mmCIF file with all atom_site columns, C-alpha atoms and ligand atoms in Angstrom:
data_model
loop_
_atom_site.group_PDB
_atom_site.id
_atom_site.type_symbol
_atom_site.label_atom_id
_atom_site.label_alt_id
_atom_site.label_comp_id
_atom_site.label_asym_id
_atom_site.label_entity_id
_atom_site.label_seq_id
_atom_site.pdbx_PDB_ins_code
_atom_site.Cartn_x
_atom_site.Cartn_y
_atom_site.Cartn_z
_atom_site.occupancy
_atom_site.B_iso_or_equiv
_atom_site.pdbx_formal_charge
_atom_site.auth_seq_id
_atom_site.auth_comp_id
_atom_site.auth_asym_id
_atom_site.auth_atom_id
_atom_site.pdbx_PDB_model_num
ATOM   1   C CA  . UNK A 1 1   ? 22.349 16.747 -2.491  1.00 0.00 ? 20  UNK A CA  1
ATOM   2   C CA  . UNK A 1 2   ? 22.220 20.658 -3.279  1.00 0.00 ? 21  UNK A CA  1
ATOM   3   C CA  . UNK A 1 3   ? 23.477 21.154 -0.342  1.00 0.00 ? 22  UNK A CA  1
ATOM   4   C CA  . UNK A 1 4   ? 25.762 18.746 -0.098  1.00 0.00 ? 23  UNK A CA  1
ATOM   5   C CA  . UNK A 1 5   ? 27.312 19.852 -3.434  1.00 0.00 ? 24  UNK A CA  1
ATOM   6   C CA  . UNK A 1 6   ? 27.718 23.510 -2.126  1.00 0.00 ? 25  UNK A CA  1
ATOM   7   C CA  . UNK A 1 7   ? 29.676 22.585 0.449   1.00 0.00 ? 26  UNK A CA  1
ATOM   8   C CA  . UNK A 1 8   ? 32.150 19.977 -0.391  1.00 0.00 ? 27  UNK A CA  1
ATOM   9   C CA  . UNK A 1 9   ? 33.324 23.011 -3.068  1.00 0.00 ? 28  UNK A CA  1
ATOM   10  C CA  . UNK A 1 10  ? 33.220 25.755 -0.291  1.00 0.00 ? 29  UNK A CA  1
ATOM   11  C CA  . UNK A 1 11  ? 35.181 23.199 1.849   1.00 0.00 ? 30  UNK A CA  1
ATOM   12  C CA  . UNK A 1 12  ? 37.872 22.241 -1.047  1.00 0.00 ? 31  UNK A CA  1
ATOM   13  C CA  . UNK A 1 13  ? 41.582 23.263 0.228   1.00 0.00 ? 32  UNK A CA  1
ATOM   14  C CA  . UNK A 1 14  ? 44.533 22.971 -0.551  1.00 0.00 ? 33  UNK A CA  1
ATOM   15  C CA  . UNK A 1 15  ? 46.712 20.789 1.860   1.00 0.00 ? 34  UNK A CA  1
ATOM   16  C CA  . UNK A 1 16  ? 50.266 20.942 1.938   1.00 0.00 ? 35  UNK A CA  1
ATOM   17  C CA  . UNK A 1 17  ? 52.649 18.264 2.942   1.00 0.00 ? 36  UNK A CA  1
ATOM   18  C CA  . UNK A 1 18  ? 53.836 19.576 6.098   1.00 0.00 ? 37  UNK A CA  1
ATOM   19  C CA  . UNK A 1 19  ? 49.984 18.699 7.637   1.00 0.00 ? 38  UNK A CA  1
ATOM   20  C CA  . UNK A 1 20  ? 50.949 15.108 6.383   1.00 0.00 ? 39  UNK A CA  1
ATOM   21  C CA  . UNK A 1 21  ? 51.982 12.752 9.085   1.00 0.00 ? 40  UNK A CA  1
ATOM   22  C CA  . UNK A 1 22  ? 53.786 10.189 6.275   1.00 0.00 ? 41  UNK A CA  1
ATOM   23  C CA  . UNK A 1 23  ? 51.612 7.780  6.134   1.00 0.00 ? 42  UNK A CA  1
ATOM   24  C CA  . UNK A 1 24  ? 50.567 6.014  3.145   1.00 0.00 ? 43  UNK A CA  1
ATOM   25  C CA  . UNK A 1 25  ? 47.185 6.487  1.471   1.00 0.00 ? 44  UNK A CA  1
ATOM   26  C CA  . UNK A 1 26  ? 44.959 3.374  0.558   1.00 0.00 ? 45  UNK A CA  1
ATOM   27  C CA  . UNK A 1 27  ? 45.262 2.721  -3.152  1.00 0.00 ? 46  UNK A CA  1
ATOM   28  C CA  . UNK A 1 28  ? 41.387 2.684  -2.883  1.00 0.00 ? 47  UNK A CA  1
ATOM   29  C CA  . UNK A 1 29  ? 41.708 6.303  -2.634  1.00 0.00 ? 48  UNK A CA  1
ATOM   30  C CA  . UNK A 1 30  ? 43.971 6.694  -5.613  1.00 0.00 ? 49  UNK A CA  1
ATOM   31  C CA  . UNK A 1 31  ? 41.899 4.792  -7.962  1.00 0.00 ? 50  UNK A CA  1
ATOM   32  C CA  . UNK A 1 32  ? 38.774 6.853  -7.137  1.00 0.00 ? 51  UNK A CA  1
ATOM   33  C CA  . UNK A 1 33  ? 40.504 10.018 -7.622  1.00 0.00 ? 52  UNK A CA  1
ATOM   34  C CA  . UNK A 1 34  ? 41.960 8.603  -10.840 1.00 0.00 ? 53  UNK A CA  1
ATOM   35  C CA  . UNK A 1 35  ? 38.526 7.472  -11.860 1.00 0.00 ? 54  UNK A CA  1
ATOM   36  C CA  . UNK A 1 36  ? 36.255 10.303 -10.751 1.00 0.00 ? 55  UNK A CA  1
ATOM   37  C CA  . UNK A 1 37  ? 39.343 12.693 -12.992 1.00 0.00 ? 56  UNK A CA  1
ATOM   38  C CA  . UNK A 1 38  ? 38.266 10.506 -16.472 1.00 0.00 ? 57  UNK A CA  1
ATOM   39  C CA  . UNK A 1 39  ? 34.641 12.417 -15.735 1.00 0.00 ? 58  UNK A CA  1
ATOM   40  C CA  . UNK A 1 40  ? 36.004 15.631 -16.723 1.00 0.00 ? 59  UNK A CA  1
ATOM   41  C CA  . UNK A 1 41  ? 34.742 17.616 -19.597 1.00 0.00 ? 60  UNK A CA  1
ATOM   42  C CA  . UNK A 1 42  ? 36.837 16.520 -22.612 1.00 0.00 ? 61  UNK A CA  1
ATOM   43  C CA  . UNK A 1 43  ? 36.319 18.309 -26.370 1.00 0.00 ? 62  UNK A CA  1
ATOM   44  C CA  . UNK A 1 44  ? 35.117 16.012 -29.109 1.00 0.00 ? 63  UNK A CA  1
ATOM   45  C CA  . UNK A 1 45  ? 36.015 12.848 -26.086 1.00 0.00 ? 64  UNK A CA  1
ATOM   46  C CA  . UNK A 1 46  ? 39.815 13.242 -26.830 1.00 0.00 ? 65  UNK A CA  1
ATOM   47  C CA  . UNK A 1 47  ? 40.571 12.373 -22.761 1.00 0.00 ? 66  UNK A CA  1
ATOM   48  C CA  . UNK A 1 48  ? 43.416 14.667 -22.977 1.00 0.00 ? 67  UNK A CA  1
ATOM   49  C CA  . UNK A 1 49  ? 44.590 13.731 -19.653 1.00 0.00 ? 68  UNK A CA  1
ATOM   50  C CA  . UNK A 1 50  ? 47.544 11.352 -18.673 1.00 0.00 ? 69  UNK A CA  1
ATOM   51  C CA  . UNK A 1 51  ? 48.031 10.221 -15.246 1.00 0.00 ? 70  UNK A CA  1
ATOM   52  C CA  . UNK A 1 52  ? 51.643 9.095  -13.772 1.00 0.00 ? 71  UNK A CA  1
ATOM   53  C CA  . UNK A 1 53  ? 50.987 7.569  -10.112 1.00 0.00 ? 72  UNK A CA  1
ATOM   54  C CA  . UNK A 1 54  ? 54.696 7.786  -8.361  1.00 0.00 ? 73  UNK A CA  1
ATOM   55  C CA  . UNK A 1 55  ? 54.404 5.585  -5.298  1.00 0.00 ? 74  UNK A CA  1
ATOM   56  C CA  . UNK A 1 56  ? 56.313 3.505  -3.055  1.00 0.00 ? 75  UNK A CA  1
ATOM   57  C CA  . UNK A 1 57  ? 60.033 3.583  -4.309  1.00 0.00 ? 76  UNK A CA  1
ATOM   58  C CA  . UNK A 1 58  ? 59.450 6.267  -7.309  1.00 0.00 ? 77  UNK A CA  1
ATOM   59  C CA  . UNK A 1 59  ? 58.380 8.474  -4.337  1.00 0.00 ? 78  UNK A CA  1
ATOM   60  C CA  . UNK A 1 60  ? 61.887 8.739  -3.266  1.00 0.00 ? 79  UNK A CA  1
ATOM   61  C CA  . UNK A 1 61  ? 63.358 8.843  -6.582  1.00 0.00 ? 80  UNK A CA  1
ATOM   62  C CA  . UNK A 1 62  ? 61.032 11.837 -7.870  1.00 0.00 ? 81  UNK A CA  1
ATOM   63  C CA  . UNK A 1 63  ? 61.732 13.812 -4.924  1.00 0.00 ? 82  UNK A CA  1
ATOM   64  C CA  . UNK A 1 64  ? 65.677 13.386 -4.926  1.00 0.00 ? 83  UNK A CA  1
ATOM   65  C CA  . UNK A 1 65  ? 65.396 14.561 -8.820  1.00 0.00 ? 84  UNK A CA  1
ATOM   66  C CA  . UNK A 1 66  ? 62.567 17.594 -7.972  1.00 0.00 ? 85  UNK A CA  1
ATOM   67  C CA  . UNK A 1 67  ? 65.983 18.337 -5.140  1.00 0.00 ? 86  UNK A CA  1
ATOM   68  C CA  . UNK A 1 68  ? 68.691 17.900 -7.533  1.00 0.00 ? 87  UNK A CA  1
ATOM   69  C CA  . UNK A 1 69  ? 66.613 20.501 -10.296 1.00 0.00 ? 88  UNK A CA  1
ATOM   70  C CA  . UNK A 1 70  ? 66.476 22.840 -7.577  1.00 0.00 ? 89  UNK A CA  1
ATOM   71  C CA  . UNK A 1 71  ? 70.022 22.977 -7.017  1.00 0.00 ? 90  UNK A CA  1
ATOM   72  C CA  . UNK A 1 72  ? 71.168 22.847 -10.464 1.00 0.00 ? 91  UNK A CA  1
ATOM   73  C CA  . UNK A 1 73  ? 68.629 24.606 -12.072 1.00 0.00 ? 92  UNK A CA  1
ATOM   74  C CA  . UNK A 1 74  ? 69.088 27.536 -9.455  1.00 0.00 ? 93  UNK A CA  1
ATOM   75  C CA  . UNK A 1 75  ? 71.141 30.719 -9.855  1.00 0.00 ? 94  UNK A CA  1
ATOM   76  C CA  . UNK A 1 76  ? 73.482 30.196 -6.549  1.00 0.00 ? 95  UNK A CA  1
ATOM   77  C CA  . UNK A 1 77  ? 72.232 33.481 -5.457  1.00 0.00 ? 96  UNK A CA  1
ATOM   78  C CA  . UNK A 1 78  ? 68.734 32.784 -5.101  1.00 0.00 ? 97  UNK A CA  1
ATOM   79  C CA  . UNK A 1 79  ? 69.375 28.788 -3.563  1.00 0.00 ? 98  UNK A CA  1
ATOM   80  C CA  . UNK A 1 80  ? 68.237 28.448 -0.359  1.00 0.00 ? 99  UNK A CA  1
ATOM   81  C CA  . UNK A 1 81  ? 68.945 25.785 1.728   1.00 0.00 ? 100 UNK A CA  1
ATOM   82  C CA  . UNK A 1 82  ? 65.676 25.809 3.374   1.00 0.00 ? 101 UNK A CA  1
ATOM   83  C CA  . UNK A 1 83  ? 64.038 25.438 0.325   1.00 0.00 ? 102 UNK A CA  1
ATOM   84  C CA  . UNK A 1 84  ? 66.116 22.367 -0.901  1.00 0.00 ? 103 UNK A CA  1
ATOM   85  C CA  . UNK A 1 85  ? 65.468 20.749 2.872   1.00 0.00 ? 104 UNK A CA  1
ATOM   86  C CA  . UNK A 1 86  ? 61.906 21.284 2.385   1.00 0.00 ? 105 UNK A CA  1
ATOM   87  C CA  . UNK A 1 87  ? 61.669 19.085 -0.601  1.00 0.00 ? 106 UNK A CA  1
ATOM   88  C CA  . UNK A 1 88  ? 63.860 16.853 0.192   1.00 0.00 ? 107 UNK A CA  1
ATOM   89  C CA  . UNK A 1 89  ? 61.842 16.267 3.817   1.00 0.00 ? 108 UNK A CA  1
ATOM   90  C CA  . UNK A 1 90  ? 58.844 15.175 1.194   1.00 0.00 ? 109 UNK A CA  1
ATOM   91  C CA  . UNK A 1 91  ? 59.432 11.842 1.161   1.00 0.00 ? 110 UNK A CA  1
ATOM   92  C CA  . UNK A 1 92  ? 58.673 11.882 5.460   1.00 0.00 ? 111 UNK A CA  1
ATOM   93  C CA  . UNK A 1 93  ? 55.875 13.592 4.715   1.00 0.00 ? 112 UNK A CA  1
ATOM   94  C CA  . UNK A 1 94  ? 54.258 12.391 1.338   1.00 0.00 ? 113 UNK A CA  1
ATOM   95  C CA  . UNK A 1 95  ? 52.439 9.184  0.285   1.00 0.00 ? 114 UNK A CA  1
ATOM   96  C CA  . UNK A 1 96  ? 52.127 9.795  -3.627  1.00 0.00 ? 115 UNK A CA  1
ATOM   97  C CA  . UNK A 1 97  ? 52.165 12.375 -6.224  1.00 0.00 ? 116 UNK A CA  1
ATOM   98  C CA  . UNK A 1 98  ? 50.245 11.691 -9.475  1.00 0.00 ? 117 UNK A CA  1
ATOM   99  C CA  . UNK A 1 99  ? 51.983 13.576 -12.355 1.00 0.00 ? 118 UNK A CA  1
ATOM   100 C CA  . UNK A 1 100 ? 49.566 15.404 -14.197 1.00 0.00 ? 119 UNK A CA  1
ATOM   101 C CA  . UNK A 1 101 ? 50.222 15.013 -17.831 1.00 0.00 ? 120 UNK A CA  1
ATOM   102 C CA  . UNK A 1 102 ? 47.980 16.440 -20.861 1.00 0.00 ? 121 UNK A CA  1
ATOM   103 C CA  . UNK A 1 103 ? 49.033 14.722 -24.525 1.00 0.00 ? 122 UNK A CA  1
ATOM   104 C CA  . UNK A 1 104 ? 48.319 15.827 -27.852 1.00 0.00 ? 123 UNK A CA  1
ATOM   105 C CA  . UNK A 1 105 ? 48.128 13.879 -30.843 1.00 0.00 ? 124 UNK A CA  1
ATOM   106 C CA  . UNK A 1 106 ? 50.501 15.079 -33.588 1.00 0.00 ? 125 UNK A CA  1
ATOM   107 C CA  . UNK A 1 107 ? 47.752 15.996 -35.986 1.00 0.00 ? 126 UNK A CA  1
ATOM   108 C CA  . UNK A 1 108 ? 45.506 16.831 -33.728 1.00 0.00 ? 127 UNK A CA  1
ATOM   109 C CA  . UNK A 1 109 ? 42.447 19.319 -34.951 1.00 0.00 ? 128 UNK A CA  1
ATOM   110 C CA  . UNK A 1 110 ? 41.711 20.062 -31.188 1.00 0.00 ? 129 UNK A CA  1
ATOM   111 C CA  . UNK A 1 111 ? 42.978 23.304 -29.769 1.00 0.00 ? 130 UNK A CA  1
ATOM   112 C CA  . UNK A 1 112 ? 45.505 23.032 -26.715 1.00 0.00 ? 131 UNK A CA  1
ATOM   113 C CA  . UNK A 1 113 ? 44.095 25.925 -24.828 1.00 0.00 ? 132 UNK A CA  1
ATOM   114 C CA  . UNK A 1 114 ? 40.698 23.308 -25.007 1.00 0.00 ? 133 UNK A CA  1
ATOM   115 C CA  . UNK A 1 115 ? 43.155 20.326 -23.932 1.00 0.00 ? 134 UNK A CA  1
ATOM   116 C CA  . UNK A 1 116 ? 44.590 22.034 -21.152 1.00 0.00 ? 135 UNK A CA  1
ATOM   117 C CA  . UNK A 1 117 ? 41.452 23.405 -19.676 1.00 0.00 ? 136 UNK A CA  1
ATOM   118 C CA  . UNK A 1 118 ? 40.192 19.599 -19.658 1.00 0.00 ? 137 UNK A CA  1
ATOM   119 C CA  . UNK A 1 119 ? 43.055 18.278 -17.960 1.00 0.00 ? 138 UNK A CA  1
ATOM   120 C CA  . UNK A 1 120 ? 42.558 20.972 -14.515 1.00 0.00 ? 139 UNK A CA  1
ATOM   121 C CA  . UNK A 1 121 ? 38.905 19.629 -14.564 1.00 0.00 ? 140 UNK A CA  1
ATOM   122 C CA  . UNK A 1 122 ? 40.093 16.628 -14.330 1.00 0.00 ? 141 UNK A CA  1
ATOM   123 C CA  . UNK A 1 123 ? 42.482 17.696 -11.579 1.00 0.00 ? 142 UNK A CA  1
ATOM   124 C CA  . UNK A 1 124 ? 39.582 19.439 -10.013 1.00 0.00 ? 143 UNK A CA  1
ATOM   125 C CA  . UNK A 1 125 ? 37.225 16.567 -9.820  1.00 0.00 ? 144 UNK A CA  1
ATOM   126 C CA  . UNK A 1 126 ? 40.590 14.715 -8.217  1.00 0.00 ? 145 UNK A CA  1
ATOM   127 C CA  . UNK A 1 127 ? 40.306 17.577 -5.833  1.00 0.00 ? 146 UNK A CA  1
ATOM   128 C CA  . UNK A 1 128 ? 36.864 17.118 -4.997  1.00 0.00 ? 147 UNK A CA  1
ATOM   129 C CA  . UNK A 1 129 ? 36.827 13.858 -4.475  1.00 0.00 ? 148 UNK A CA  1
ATOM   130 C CA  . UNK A 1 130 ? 39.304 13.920 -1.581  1.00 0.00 ? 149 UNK A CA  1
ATOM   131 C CA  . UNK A 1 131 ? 36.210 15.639 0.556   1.00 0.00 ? 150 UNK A CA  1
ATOM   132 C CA  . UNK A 1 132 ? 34.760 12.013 1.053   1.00 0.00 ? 151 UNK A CA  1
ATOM   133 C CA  . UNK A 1 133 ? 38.220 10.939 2.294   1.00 0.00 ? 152 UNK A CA  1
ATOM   134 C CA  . UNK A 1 134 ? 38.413 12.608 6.044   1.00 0.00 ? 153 UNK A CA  1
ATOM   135 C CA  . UNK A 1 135 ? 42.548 11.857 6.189   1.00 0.00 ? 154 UNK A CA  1
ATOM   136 C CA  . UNK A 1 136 ? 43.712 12.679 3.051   1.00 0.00 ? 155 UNK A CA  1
ATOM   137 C CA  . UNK A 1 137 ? 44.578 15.801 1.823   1.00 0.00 ? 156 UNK A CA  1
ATOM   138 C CA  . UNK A 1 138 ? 46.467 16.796 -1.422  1.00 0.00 ? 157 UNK A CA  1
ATOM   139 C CA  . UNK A 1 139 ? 47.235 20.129 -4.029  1.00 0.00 ? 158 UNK A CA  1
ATOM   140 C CA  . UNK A 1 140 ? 48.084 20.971 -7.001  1.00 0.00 ? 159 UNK A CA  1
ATOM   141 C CA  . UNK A 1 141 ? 51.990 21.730 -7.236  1.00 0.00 ? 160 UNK A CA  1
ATOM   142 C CA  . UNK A 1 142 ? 53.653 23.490 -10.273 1.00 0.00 ? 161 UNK A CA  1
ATOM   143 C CA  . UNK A 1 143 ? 56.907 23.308 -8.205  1.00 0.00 ? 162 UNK A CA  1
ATOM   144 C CA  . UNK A 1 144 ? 58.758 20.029 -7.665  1.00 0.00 ? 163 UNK A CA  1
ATOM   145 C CA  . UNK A 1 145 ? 60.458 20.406 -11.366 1.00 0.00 ? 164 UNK A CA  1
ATOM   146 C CA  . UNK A 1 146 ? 57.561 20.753 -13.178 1.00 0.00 ? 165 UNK A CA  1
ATOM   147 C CA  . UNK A 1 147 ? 58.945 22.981 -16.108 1.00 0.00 ? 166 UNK A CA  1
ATOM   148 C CA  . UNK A 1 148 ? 62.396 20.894 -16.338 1.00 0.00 ? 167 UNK A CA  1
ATOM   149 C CA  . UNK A 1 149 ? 63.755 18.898 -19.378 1.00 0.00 ? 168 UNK A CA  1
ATOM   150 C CA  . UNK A 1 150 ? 65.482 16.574 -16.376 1.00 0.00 ? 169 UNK A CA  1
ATOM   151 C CA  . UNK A 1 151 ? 61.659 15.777 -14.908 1.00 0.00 ? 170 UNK A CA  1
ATOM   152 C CA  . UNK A 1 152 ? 60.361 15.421 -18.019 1.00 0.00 ? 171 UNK A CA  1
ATOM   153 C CA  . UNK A 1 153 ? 62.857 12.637 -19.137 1.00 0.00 ? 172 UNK A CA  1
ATOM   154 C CA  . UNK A 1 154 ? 62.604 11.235 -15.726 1.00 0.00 ? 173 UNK A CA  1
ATOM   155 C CA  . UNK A 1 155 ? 59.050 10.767 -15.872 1.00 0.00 ? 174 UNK A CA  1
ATOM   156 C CA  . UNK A 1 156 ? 59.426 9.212  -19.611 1.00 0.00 ? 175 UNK A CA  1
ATOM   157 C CA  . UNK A 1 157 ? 57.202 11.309 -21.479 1.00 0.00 ? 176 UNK A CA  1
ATOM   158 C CA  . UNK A 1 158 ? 56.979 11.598 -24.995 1.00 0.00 ? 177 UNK A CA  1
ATOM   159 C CA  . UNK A 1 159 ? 56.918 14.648 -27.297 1.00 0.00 ? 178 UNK A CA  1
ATOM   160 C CA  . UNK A 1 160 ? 53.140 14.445 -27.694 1.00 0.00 ? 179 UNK A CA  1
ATOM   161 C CA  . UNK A 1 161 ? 53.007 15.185 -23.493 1.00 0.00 ? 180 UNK A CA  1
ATOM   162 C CA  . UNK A 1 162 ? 53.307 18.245 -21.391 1.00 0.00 ? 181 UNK A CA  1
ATOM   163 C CA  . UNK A 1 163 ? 53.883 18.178 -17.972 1.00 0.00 ? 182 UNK A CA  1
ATOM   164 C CA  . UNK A 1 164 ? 51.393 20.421 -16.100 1.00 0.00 ? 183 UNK A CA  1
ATOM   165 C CA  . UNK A 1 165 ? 52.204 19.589 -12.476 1.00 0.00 ? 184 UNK A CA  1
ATOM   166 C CA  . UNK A 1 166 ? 51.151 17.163 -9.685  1.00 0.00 ? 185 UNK A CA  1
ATOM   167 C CA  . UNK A 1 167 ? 48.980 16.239 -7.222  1.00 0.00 ? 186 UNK A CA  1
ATOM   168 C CA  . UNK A 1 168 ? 50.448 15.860 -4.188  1.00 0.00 ? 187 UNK A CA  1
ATOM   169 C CA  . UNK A 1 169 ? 48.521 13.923 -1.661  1.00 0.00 ? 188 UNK A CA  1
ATOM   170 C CA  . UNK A 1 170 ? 49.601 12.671 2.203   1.00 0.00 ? 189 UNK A CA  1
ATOM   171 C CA  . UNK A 1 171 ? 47.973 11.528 5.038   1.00 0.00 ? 190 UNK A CA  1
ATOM   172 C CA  . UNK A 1 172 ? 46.146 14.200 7.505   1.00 0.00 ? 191 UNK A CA  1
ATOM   173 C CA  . UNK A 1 173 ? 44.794 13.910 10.874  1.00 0.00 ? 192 UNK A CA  1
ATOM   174 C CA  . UNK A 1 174 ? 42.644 16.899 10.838  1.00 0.00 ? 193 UNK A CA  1
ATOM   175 C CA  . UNK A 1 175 ? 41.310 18.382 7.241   1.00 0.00 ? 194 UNK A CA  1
ATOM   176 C CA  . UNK A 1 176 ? 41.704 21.941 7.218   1.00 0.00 ? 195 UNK A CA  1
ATOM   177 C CA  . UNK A 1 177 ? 38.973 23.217 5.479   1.00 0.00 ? 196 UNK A CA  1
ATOM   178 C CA  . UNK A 1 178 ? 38.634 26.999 6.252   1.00 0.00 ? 197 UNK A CA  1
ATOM   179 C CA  . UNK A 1 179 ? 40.425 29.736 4.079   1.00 0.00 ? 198 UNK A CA  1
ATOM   180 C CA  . UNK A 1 180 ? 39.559 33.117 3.020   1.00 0.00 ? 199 UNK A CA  1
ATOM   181 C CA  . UNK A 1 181 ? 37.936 33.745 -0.531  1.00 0.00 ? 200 UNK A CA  1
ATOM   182 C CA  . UNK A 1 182 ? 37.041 36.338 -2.099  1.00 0.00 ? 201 UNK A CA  1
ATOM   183 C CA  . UNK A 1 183 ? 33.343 37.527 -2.568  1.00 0.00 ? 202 UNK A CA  1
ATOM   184 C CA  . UNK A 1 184 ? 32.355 36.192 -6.032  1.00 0.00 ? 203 UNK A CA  1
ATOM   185 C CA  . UNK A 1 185 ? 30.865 39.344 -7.093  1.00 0.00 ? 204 UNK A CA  1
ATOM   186 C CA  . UNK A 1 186 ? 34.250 40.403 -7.380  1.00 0.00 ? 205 UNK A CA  1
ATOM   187 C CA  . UNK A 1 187 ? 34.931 38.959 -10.296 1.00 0.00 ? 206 UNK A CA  1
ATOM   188 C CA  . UNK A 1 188 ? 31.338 38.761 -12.009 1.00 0.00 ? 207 UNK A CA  1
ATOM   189 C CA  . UNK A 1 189 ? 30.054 40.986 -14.444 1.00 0.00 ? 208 UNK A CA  1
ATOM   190 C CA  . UNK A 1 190 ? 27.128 41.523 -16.716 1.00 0.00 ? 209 UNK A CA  1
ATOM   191 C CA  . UNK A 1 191 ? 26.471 42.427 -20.106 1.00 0.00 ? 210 UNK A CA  1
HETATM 192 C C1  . FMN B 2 .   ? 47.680 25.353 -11.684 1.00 0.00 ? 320 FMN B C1  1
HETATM 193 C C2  . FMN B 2 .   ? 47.948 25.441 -10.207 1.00 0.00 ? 320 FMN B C2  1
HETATM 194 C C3  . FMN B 2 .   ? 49.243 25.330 -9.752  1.00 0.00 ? 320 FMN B C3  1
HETATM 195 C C4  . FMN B 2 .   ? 49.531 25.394 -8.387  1.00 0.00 ? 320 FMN B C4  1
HETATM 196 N N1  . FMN B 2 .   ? 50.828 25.273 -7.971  1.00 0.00 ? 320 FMN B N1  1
HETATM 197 C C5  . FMN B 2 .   ? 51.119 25.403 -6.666  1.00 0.00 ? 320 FMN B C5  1
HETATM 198 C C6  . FMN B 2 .   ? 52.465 25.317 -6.227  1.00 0.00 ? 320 FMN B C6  1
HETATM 199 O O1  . FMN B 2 .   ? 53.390 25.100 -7.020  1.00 0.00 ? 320 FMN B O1  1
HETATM 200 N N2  . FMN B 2 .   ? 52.717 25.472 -4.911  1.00 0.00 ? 320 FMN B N2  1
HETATM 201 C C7  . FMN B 2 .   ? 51.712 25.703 -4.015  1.00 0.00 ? 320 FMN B C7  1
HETATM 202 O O2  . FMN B 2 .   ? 51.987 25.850 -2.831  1.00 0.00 ? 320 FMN B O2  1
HETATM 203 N N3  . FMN B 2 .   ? 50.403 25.744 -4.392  1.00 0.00 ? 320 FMN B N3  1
HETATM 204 C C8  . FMN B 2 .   ? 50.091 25.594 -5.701  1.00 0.00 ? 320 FMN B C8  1
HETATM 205 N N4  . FMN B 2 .   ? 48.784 25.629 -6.111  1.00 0.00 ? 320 FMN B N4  1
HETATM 206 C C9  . FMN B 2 .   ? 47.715 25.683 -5.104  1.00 0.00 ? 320 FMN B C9  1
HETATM 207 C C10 . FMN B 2 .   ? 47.272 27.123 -4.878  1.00 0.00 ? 320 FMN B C10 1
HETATM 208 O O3  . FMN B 2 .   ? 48.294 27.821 -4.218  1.00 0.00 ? 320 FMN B O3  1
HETATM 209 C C11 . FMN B 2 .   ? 45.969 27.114 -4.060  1.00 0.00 ? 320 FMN B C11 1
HETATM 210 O O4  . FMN B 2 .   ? 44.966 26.564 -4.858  1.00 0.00 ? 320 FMN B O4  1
HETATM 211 C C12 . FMN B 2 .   ? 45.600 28.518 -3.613  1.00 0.00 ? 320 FMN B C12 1
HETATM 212 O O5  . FMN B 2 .   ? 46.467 28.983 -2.625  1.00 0.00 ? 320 FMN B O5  1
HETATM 213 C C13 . FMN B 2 .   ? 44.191 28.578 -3.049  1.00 0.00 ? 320 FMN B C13 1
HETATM 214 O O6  . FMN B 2 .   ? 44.071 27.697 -1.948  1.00 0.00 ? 320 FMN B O6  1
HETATM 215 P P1  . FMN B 2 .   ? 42.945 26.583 -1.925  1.00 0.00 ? 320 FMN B P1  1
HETATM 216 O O7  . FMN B 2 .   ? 43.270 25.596 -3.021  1.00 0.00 ? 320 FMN B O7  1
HETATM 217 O O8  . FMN B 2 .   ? 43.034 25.968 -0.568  1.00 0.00 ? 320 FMN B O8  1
HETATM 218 O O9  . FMN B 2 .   ? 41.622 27.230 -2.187  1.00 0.00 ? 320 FMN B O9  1
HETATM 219 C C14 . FMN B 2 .   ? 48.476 25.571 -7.459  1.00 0.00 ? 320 FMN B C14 1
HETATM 220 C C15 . FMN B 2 .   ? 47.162 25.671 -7.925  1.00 0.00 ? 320 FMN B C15 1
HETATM 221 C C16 . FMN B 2 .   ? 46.891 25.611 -9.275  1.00 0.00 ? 320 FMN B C16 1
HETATM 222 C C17 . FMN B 2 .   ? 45.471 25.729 -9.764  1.00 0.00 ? 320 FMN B C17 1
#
């Protein structure tokens, strides 16, 4: 199990939707990744976390609206075409994102900095979990509109809810699990 543990998190990568073939995931595999993210560490049980699951038709919609932010939220200068093909080319490629959503009570005594930190465990466990899956990959994306009023509305959140990405998942016929990290010394020190 030790083992085991160690290397499922050595393996973890990120996988990016142009290894994904366009196939569509098992909902099987969404559900365990949905469950396995309510395990996270949570202050005081508050379950920060919201989970949007955009499948089948939404797919389509949420990428044409992730390609219209581009372009209109884009100083012409700095468009590029590629880019706007790229995303747009999701929906061959990509068999569900799951918006990653953290909400906050009004009142709320809990500090955000807390909530938020709850919420990427949660997307970390979702990460995890994909290592028992041998044709799925997914990643975290911050992209795809994530900091736009127009994705907000058009994912229906309230005022309560920040969006703090998505998890992008597709269909894979060979995981990619190599990558280059750095030695954790690096960033380890003692007092
Ligand atoms: C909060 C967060 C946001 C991220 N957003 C993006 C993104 O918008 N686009 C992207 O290509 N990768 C994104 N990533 C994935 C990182 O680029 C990736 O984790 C990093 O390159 C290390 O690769 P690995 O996950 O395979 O170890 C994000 C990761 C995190 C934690």
């Amino acid at each position: 199990m030790q083992n085991q543990i160690n290397e499922i998190i050595a393996q973890r990568r990120s996988i990016y939707p142009k290894e994904f073939t366009g196939e569509k995931i098992d909902k099987q595999v969404l559900e365990t990744l949905l469950r396995n993210a309510n395990f996270a560490p949570n202050h005081k049980s508050n379950y920060p976390w919201r989970f949007v699951v955009i499948a089948d038709a939404s797919l389509e919609s949420w990428v044409d609206k992730a390609a219209e932010i581009y372009q209109n939220e884009t100083a012409s200068e700095s468009f590029n075409q590629a880019k706007f093909d790229k995303i747009k080319h999701y929906t061959q490629q990509v068999s569900n994102a799951i918006a990653i959503v953290m909400e906050r009570e009004p009142d709320t005594k809990s500090i955000e900095r807390e909530d938020i930190c709850a919420v990427a465990a949660g997307v970390q466990n979702m990460y995890l979990s994909l290592s028992q899956f041998e044709h799925v990959g997914g990643y975290w994306s911050t992209g795809m509109g994530t900091y736009s009023k127009a994705m907000f509305e058009f994912l229906k959140l309230n005022e309560n809810q920040t969006l703090l990405g998505f998890f992008v998942l597709g269909v894979v016929e060979n995981k990619r699990t190599e990558g280059h990290k750095k030695d954790f010394n690096t960033f380890v020190s003692y007092l």
